[in-house]
Coordinates of C-alpha atoms in Angstrom, one line a residue:
X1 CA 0.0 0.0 0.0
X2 CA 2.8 2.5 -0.2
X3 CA 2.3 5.7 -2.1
X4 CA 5.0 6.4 -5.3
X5 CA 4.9 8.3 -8.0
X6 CA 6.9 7.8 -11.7
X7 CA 9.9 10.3 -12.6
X8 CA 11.0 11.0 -16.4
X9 CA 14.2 12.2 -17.9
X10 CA 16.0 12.9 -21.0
X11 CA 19.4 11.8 -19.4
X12 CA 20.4 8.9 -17.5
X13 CA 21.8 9.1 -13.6
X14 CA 23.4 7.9 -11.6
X15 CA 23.4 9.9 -7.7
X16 CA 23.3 7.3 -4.4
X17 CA 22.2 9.8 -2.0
X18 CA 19.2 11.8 -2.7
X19 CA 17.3 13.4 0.5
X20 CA 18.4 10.6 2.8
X21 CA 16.5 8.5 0.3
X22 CA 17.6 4.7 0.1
X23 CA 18.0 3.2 -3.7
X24 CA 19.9 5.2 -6.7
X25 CA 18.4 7.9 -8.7
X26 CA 18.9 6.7 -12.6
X27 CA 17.5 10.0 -14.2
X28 CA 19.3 13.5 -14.0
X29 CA 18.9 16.5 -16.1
X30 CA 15.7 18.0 -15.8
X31 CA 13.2 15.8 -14.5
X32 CA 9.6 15.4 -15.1
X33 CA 7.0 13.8 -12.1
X34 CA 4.1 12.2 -13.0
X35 CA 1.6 13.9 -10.1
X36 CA -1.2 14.9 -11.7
X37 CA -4.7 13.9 -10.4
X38 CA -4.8 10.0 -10.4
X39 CA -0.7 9.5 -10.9
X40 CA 0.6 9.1 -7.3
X41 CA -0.2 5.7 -7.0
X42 CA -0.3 3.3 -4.2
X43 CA 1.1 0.0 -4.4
X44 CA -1.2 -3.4 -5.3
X45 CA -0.9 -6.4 -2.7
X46 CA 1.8 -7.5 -4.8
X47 CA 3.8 -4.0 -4.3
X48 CA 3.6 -2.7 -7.6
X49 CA 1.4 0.3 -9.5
X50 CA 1.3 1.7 -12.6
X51 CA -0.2 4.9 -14.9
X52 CA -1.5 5.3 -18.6
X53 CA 1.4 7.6 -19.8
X54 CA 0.2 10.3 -23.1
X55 CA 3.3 10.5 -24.9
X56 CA 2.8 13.3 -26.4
X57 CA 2.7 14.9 -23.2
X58 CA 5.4 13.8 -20.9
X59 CA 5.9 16.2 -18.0
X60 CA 8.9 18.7 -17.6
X61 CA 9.6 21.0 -15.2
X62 CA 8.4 23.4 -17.4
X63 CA 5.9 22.0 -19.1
X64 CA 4.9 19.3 -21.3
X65 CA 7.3 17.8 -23.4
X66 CA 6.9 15.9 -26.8
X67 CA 9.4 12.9 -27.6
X68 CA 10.9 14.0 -30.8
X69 CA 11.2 10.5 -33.4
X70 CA 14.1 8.2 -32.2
X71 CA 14.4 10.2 -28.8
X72 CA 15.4 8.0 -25.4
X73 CA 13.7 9.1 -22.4
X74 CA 14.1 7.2 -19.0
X75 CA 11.1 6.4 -16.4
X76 CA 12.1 5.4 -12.5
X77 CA 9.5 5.4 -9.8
X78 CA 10.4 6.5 -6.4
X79 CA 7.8 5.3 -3.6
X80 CA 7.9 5.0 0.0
X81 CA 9.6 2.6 1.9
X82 CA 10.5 0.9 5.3
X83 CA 14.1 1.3 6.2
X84 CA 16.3 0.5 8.7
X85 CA 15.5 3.4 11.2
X86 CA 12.2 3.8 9.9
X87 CA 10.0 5.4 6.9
X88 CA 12.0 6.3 3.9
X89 CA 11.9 6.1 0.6
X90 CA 13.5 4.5 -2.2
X91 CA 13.8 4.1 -6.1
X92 CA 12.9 1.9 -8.7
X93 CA 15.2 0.3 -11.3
X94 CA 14.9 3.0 -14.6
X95 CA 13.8 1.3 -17.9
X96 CA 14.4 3.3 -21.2
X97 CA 11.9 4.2 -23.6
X98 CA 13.2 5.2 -27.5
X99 CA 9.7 6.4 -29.3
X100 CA 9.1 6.2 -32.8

């Protein structure tokens, strides 16, 4: 049942220590969150969640962003977690995305 949300990137990442989060952040460069109304997510029974993503509309920090043809963008989710000393949070393996 934790909450998480999906992050998007032009560039890959790689930074281990993110606001005392636990995991690695796979995404840098400016960095799009999926938080609109119904895309914070919290997990299924089986830990995982998932969105309906427009691609003609992934989210910047600026403003929607259109994939141009052959462009890679990278997806990560970062969610909450249990840690050693308590609550945390933590990241997801990235996965990247070439559209066509």
């Amino acid at each position: 049942g934790a909450a998480g949300f999906f992050i998007v990137s032009s560039a890959p990442g790689l930074v281990t220590t993110v606001l005392g989060s636990l995991g690695t952040l796979c995404v840098s460069g400016p960095i799009g969150r999926f938080v609109g109304p119904g895309q914070v997510q919290a997990a299924d029974a089986s830990g995982r969640f998932s969105i309906t993503v427009d691609s003609n509309a992934l989210p910047g920090p600026s403003g929607p962003i259109t994939p141009a043809f052959g462009e890679r963008f990278y997806f990560q989710a970062w969610h909450r977690d249990l840690g050693p000393n308590g609550p945390t949070s933590n990241f997801t393996n990235a996965g990247a995305v070439r559209f066509y």
